[in-house]
PDB file of C-alpha atoms in Angstrom:
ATOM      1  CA  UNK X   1      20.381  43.650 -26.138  1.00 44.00           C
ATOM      2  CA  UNK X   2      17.757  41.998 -27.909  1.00 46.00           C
ATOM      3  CA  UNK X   3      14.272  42.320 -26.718  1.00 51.00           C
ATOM      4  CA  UNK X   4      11.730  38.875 -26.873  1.00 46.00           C
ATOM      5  CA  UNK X   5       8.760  37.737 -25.278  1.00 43.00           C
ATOM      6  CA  UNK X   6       8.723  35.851 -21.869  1.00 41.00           C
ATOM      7  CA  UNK X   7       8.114  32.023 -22.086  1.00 43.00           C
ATOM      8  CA  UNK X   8       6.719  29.714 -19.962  1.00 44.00           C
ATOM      9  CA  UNK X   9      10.603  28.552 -18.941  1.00 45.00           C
ATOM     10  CA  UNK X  10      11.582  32.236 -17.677  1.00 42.00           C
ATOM     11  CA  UNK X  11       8.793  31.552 -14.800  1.00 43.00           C
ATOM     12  CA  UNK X  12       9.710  29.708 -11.705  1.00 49.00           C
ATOM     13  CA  UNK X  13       7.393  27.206 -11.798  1.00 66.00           C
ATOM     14  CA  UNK X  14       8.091  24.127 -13.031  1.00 81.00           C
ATOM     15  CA  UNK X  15       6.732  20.409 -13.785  1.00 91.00           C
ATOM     16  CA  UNK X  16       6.178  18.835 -10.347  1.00 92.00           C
ATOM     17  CA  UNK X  17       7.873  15.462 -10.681  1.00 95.00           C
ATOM     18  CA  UNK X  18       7.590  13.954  -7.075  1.00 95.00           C
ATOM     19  CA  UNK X  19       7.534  10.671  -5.437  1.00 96.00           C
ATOM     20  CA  UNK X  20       6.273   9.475  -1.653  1.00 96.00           C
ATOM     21  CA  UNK X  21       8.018   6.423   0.038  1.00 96.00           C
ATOM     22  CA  UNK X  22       6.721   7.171   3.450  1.00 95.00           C
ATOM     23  CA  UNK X  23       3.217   8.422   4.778  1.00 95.00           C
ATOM     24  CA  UNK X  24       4.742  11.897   5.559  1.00 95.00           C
ATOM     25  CA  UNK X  25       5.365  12.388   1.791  1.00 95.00           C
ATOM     26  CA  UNK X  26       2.611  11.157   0.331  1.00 97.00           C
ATOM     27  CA  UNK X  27       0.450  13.979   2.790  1.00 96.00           C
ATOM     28  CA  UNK X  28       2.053  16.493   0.567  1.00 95.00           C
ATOM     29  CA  UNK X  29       1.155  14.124  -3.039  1.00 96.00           C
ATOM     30  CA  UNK X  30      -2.375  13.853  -1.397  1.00 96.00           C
ATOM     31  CA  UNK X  31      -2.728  17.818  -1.190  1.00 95.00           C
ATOM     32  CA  UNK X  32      -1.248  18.645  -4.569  1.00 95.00           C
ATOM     33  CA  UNK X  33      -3.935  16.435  -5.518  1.00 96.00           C
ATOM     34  CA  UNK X  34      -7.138  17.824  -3.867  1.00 95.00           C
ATOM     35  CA  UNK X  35      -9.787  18.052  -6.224  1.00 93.00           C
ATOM     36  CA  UNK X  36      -8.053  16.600  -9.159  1.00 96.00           C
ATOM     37  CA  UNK X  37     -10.959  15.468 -12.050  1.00 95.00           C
ATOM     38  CA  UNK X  38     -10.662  12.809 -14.347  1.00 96.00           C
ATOM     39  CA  UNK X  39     -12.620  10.369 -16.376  1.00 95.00           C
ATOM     40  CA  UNK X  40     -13.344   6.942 -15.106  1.00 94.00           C
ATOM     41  CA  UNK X  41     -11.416   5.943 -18.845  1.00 95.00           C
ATOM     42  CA  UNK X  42      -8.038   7.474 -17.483  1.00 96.00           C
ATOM     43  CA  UNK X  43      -7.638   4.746 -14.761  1.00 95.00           C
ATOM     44  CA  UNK X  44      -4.939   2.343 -15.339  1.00 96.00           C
ATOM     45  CA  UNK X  45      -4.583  -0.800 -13.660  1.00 96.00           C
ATOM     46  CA  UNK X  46      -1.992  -3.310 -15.089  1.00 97.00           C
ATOM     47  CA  UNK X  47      -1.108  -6.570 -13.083  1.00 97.00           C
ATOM     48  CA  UNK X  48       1.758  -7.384 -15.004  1.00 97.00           C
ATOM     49  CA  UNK X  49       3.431  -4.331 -14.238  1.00 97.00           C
ATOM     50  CA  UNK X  50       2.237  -4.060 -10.812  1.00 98.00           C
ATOM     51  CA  UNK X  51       0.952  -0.658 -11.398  1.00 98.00           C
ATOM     52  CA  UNK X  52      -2.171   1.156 -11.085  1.00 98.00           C
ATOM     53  CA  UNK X  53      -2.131   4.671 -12.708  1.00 98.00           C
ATOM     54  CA  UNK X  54      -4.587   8.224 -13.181  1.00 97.00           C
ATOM     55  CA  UNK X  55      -3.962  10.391 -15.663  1.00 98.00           C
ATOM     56  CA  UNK X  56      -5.935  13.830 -13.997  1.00 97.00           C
ATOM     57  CA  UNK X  57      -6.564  17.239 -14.345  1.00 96.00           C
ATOM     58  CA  UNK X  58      -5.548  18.499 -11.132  1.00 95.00           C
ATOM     59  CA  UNK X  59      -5.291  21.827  -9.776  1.00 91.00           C
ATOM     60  CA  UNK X  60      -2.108  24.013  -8.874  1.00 90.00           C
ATOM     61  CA  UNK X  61      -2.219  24.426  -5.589  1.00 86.00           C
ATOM     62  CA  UNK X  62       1.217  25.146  -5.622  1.00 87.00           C
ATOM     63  CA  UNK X  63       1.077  28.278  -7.988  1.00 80.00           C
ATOM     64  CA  UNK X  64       1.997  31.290  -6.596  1.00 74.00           C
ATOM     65  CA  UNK X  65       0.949  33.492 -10.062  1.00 70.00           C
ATOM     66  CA  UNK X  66      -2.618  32.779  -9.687  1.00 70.00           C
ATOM     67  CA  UNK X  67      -3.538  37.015  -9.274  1.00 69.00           C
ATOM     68  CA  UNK X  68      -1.672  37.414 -12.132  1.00 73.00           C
ATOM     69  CA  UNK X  69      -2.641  34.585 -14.761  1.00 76.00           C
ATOM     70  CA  UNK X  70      -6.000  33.001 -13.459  1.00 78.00           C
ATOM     71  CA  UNK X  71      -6.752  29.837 -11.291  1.00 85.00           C
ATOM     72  CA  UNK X  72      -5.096  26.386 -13.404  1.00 90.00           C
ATOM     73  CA  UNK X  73      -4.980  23.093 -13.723  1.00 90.00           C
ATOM     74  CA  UNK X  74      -2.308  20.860 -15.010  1.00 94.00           C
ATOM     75  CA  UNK X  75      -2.537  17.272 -16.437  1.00 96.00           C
ATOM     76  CA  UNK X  76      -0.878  15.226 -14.123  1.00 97.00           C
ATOM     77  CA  UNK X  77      -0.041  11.198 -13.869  1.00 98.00           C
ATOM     78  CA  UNK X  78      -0.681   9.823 -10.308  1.00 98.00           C
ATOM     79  CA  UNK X  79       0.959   6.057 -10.325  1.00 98.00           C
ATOM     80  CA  UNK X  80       1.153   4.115  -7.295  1.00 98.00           C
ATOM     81  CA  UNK X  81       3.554   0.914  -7.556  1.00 98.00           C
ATOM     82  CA  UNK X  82       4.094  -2.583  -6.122  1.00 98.00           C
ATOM     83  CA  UNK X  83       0.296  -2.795  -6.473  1.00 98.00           C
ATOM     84  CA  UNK X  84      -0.781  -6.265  -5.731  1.00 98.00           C
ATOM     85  CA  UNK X  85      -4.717  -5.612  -5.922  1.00 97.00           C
ATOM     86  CA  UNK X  86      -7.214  -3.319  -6.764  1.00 97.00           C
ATOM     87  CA  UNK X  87     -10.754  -2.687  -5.515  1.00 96.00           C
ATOM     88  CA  UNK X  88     -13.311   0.036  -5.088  1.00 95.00           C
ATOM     89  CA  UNK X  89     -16.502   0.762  -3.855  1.00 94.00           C
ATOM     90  CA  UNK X  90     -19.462   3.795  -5.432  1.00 92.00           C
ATOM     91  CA  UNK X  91     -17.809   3.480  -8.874  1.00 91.00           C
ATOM     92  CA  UNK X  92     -19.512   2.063 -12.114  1.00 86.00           C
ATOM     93  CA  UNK X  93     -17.254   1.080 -14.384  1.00 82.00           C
ATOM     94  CA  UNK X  94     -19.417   0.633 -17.020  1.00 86.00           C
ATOM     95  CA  UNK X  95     -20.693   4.204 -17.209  1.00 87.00           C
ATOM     96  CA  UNK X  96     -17.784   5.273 -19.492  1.00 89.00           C
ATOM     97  CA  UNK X  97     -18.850   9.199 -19.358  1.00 91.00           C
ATOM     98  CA  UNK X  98     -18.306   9.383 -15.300  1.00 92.00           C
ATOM     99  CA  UNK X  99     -15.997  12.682 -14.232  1.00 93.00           C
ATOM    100  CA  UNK X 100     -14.512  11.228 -10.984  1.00 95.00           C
ATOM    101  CA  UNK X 101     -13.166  13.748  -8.104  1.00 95.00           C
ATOM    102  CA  UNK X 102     -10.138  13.022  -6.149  1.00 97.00           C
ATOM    103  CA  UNK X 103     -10.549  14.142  -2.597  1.00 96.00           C
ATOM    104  CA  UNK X 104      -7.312  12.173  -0.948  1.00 97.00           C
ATOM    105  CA  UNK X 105      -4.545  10.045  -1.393  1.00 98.00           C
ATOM    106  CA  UNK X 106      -4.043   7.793   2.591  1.00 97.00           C
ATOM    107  CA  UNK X 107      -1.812   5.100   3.548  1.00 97.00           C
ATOM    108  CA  UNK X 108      -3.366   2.408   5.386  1.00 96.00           C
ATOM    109  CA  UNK X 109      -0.122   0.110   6.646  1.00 94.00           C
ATOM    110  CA  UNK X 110       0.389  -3.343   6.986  1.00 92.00           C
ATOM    111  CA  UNK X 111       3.194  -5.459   7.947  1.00 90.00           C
ATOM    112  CA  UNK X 112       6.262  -4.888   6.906  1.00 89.00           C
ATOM    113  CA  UNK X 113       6.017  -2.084   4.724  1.00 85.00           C
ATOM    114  CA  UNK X 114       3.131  -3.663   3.001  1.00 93.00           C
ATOM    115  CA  UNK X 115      -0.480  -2.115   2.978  1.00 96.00           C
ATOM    116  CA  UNK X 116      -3.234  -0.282   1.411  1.00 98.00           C
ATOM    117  CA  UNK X 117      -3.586   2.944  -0.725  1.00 98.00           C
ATOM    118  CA  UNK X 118      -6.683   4.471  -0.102  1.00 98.00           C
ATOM    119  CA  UNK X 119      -7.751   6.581  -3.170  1.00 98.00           C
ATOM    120  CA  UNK X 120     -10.995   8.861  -1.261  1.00 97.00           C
ATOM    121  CA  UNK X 121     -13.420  10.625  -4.301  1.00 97.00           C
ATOM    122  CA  UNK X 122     -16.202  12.582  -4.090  1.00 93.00           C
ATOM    123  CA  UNK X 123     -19.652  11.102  -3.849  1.00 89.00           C
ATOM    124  CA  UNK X 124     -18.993   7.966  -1.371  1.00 87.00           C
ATOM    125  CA  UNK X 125     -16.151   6.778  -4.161  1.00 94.00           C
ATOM    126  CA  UNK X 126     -13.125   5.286  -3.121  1.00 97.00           C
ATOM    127  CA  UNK X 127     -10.279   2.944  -4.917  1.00 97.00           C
ATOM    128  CA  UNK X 128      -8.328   0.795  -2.629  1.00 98.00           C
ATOM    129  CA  UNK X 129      -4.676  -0.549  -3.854  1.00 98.00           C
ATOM    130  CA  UNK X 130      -3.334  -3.183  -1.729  1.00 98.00           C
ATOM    131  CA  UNK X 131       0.612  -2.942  -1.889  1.00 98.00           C
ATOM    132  CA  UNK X 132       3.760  -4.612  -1.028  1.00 97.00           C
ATOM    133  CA  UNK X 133       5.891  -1.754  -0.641  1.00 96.00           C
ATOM    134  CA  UNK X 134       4.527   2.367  -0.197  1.00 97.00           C
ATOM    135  CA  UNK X 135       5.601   3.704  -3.833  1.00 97.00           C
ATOM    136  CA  UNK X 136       3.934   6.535  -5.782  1.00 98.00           C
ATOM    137  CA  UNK X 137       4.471   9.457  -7.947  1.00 97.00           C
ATOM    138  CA  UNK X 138       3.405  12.487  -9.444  1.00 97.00           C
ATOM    139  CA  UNK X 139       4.239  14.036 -12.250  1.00 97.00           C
ATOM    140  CA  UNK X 140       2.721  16.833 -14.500  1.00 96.00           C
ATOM    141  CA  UNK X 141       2.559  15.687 -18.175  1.00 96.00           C
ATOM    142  CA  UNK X 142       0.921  18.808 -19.446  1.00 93.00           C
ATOM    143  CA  UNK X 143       1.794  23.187 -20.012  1.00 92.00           C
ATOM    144  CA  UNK X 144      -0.933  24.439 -17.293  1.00 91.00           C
ATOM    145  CA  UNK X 145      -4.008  25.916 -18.752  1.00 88.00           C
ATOM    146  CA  UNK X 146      -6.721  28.056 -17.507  1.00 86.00           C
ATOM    147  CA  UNK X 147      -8.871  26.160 -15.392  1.00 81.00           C
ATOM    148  CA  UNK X 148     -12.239  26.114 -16.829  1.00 81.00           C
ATOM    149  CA  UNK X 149     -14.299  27.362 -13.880  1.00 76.00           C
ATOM    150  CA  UNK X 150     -11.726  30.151 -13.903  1.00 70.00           C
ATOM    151  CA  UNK X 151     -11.584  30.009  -9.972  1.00 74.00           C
ATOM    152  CA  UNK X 152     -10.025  27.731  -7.465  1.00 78.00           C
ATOM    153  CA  UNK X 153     -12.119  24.863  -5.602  1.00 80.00           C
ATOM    154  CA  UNK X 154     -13.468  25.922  -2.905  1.00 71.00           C
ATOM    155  CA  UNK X 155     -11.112  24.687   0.236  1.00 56.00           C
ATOM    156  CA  UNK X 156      -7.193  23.235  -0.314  1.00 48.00           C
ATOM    157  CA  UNK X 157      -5.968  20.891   2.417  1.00 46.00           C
TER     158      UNK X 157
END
């Protein structure tokens, strides 16, 4: 038998990869992304594609290791589709060295299937996506590393 160090594939936790077509599941996208960070640079909004995307540092609520390796984060894309407008409200744009905090992820419906994602940050922030049809996903694009504060925040949904 030969004898070799653990990776990070022996572990059980993997790359979330998850998408929300209903209210219900995007509850669960909305709590794996609590307290996500990211720079007001990493927001995506292309009308062409009909897609609005944030590329974040969120935090892994999920892990169940965190006595044994540390509190982490993982970067993660969150990219709601079928987006027919964007707006927000407590956000300069033009301040390119703002550090936004994600606080929720809500589906405001419309008629048929159409609506509003409501993105809720810290500080009064918010994005609103108005959408044709409830589509998003999240996916981690990153190994998880140490989070930097070396603790959890303070209160998970």
């Amino acid at each position: 038998m030969t004898e070799r160090d653990a990776a990070f594939e022996d572990g059980r936790e993997a790359p979330l990869n998850l998408g929300a077509f209903d209210p219900e599941d995007l509850q669960i996208l909305s709590s794996l992304s609590q307290d996500a960070v990211f720079p007001i640079t990493e927001m995506s909004w292309r009308p062409g594609m009909r897609r609005f995307a944030l590329l974040i540092n969120r935090f892994r609520w999920e892990d169940d290791g965190q006595a044994r390796h540390g509190a982490e984060r993982v970067r993660s894309l969150l990219v709601v589709d079928n987006v027919l407008g964007v707006s927000s409200q407590g956000i300069d744009r033009s301040d390119k060295d703002t550090i936004l905090s994600l606080l929720s992820v809500t589906f405001e419906p419309g008629e048929e299937g159409a609506g509003h994602v409501l993105l809720t940050l810290a500080g009064d922030g918010a994005i609103r996506l108005e959408i044709e049809a409830l589509e998003v996903t999240l996916k981690d694009v990153t190994r998880p590393y140490r989070a930097p504060s070396k603790k959890a925040p303070s209160h998970p949904v």
